Coordinates of N, CA, C and O in Angstrom, one line a residue:
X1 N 110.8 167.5 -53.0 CA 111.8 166.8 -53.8 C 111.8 165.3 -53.6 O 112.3 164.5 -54.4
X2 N 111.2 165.1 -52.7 CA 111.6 163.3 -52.2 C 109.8 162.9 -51.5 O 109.6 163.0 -50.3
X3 N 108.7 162.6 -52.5 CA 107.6 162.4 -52.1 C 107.2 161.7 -51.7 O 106.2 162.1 -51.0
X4 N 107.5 160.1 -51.8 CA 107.4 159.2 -51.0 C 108.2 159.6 -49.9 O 107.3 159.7 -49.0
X5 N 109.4 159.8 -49.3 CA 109.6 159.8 -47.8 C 108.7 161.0 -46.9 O 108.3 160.8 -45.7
X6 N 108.3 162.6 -48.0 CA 107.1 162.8 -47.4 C 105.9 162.3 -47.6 O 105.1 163.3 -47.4
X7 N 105.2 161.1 -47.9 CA 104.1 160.5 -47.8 C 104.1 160.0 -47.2 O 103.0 159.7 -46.7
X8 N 105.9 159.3 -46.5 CA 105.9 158.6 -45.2 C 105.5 158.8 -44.3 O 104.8 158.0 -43.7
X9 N 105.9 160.0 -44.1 CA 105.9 160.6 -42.9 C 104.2 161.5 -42.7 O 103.8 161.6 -41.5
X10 N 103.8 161.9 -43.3 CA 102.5 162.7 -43.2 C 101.6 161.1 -42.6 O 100.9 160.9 -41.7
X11 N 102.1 160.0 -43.8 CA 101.1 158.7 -43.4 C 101.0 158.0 -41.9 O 100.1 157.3 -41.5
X12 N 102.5 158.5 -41.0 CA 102.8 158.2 -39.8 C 102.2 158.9 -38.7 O 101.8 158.4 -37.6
X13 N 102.2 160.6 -39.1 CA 101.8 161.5 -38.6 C 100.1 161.1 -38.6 O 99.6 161.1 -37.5
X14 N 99.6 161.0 -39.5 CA 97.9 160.7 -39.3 C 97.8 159.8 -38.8 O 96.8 159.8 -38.1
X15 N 98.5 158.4 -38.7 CA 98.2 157.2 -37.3 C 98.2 157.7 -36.0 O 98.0 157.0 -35.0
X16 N 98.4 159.0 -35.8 CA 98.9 159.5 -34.6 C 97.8 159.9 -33.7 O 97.7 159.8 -32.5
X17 N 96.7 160.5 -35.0 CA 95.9 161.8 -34.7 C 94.9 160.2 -33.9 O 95.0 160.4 -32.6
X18 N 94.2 159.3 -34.1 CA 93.2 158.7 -33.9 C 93.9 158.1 -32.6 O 93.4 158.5 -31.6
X19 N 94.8 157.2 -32.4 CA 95.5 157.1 -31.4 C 95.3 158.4 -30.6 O 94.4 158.1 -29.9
X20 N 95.5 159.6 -30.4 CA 95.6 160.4 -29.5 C 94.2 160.5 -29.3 O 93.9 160.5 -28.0
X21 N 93.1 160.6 -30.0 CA 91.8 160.7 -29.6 C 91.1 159.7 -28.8 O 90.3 159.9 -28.0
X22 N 91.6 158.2 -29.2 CA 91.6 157.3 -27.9 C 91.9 157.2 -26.6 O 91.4 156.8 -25.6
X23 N 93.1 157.6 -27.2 CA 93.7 157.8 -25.6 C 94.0 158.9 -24.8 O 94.1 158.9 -23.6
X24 N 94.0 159.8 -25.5 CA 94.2 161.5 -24.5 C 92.7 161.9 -24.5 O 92.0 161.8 -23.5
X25 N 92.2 162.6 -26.0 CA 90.9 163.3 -25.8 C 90.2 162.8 -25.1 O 90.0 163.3 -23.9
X26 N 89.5 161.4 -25.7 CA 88.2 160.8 -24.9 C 88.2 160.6 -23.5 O 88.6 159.5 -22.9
X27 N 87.9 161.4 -23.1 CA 87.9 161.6 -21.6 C 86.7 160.2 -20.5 O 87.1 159.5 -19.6
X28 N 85.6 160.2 -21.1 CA 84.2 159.3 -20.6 C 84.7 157.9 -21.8 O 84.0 157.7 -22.8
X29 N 85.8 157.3 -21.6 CA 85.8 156.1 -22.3 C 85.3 154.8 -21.6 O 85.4 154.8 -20.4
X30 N 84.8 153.3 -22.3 CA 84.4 152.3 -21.7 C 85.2 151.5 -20.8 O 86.4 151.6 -21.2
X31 N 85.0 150.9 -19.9 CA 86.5 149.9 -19.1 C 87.8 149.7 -20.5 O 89.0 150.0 -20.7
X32 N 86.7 148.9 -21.2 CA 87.5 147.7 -21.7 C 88.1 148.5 -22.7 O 88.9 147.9 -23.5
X33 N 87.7 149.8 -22.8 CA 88.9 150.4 -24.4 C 90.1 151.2 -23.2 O 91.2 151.5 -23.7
X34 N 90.0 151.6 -21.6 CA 90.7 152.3 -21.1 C 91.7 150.8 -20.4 O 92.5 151.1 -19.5
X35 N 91.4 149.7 -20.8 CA 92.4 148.7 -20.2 C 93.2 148.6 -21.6 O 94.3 148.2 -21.7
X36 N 92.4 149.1 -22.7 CA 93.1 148.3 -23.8 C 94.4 149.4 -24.1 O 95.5 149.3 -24.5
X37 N 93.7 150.8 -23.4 CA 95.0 151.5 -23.5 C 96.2 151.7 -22.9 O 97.2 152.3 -23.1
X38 N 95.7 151.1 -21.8 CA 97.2 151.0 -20.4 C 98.0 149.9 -21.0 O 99.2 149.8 -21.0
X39 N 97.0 148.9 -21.6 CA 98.2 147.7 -21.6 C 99.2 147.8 -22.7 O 100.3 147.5 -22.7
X40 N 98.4 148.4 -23.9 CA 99.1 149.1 -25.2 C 100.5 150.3 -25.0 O 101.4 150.5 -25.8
X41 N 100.1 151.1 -23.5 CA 101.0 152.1 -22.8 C 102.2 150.9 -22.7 O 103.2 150.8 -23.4
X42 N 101.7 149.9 -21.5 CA 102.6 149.6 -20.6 C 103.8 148.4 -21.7 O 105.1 148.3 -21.5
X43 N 103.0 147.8 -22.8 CA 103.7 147.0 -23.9 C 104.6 148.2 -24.3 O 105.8 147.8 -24.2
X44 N 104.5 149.5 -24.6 CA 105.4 150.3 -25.6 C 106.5 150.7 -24.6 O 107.6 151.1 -24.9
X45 N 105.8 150.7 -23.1 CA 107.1 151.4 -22.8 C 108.2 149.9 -22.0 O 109.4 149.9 -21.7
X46 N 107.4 148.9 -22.0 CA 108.6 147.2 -22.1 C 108.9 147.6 -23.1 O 110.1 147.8 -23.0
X47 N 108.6 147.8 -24.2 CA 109.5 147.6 -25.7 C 111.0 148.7 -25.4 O 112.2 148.4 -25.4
X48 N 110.6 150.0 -25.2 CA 111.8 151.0 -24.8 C 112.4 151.0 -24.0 O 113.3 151.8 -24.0
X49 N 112.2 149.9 -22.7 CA 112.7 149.6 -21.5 C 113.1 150.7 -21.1 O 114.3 151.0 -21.1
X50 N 111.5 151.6 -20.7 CA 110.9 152.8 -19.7 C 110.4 152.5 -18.5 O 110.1 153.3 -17.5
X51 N 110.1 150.9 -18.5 CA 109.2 150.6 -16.8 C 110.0 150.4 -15.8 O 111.1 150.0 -16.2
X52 N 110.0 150.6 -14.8 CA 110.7 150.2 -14.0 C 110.4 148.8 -13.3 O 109.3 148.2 -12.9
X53 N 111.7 148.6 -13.2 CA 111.3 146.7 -13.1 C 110.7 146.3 -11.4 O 110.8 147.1 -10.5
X54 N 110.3 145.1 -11.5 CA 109.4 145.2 -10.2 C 110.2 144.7 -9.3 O 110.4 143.6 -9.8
X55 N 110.8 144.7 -8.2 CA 111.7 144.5 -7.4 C 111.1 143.8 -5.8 O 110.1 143.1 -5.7
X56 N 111.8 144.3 -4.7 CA 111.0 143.9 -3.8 C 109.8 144.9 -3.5 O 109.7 145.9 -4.2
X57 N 109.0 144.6 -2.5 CA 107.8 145.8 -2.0 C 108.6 146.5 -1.7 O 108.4 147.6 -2.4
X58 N 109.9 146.6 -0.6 CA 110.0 148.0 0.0 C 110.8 149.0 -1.1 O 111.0 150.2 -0.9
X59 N 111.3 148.3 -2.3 CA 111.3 149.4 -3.5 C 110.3 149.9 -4.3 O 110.6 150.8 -5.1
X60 N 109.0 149.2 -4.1 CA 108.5 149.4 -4.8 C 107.9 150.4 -4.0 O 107.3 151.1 -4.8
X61 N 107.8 150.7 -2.5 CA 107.2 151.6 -2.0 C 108.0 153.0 -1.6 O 107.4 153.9 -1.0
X62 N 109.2 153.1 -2.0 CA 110.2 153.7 -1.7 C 110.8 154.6 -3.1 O 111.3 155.7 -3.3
X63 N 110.4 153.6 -4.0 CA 110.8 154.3 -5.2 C 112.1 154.6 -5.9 O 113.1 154.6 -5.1
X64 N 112.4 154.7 -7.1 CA 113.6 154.5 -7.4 C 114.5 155.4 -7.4 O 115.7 155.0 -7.7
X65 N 114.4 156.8 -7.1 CA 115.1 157.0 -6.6 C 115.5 157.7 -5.1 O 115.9 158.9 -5.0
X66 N 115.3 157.1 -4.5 CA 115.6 157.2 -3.2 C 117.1 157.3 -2.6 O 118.0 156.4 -2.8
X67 N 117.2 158.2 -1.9 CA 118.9 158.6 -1.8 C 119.3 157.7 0.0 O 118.4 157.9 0.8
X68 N 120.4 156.8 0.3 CA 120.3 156.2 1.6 C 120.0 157.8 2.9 O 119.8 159.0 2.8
X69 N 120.0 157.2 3.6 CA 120.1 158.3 5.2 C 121.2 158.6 5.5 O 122.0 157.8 6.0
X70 N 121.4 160.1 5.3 CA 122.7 160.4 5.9 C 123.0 160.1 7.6 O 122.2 160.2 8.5
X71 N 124.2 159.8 7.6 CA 124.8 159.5 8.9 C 124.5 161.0 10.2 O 124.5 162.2 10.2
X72 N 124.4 160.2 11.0 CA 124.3 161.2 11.9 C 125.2 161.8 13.0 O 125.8 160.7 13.3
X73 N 125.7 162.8 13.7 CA 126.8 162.8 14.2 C 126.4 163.8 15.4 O 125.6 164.7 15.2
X74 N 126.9 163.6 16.7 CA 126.7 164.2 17.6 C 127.7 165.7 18.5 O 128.0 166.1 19.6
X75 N 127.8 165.9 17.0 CA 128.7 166.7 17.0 C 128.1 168.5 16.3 O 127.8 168.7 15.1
X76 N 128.2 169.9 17.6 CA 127.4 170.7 16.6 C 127.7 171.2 15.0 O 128.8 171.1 14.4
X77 N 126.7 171.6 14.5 CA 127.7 172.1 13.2 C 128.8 173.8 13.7 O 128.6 174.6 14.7
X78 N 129.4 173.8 13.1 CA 129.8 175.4 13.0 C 129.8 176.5 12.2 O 130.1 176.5 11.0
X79 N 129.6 177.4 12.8 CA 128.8 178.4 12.2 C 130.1 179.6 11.9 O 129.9 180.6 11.4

């Protein structure tokens, strides 16, 4: 019923297919096309603000979600 918005979309859908063979299939790719695709990852996911931002080391080594240490008490539990 509406052919241009499906020509949109099939035309979007096939940008897809060659991108994925870049970057998923080809497994034995050269340095410089497997840098070109981290940095093209890491640009898309700054655009969606998906990265996590870089903070100090000991977050960065700890991770984001890390829960504090529960308190401790010298007291038994009860059963």
């Amino acid at each position: 019923s509406e052919p241009m918005v499906c020509g949109v979309g099939v035309i979007i859908i096939l940008t897809g297919v060659p991108v994925f063979f870049l970057g998923v299939f080809w497994k034995s790719k050269p340095k410089c096309v497997h840098r070109l695709t981290e940095s093209m990852t890491r640009w898309g996911q700054e655009l969606c603000f998906v990265v996590y931002p870089q903070g100090a080391p000991e977050e960065e080594e700890n991770g984001p979600c890390q829960s504090p240490p529960l308190p401790t008490t010298d007291k038994p539990l009860k059963t």
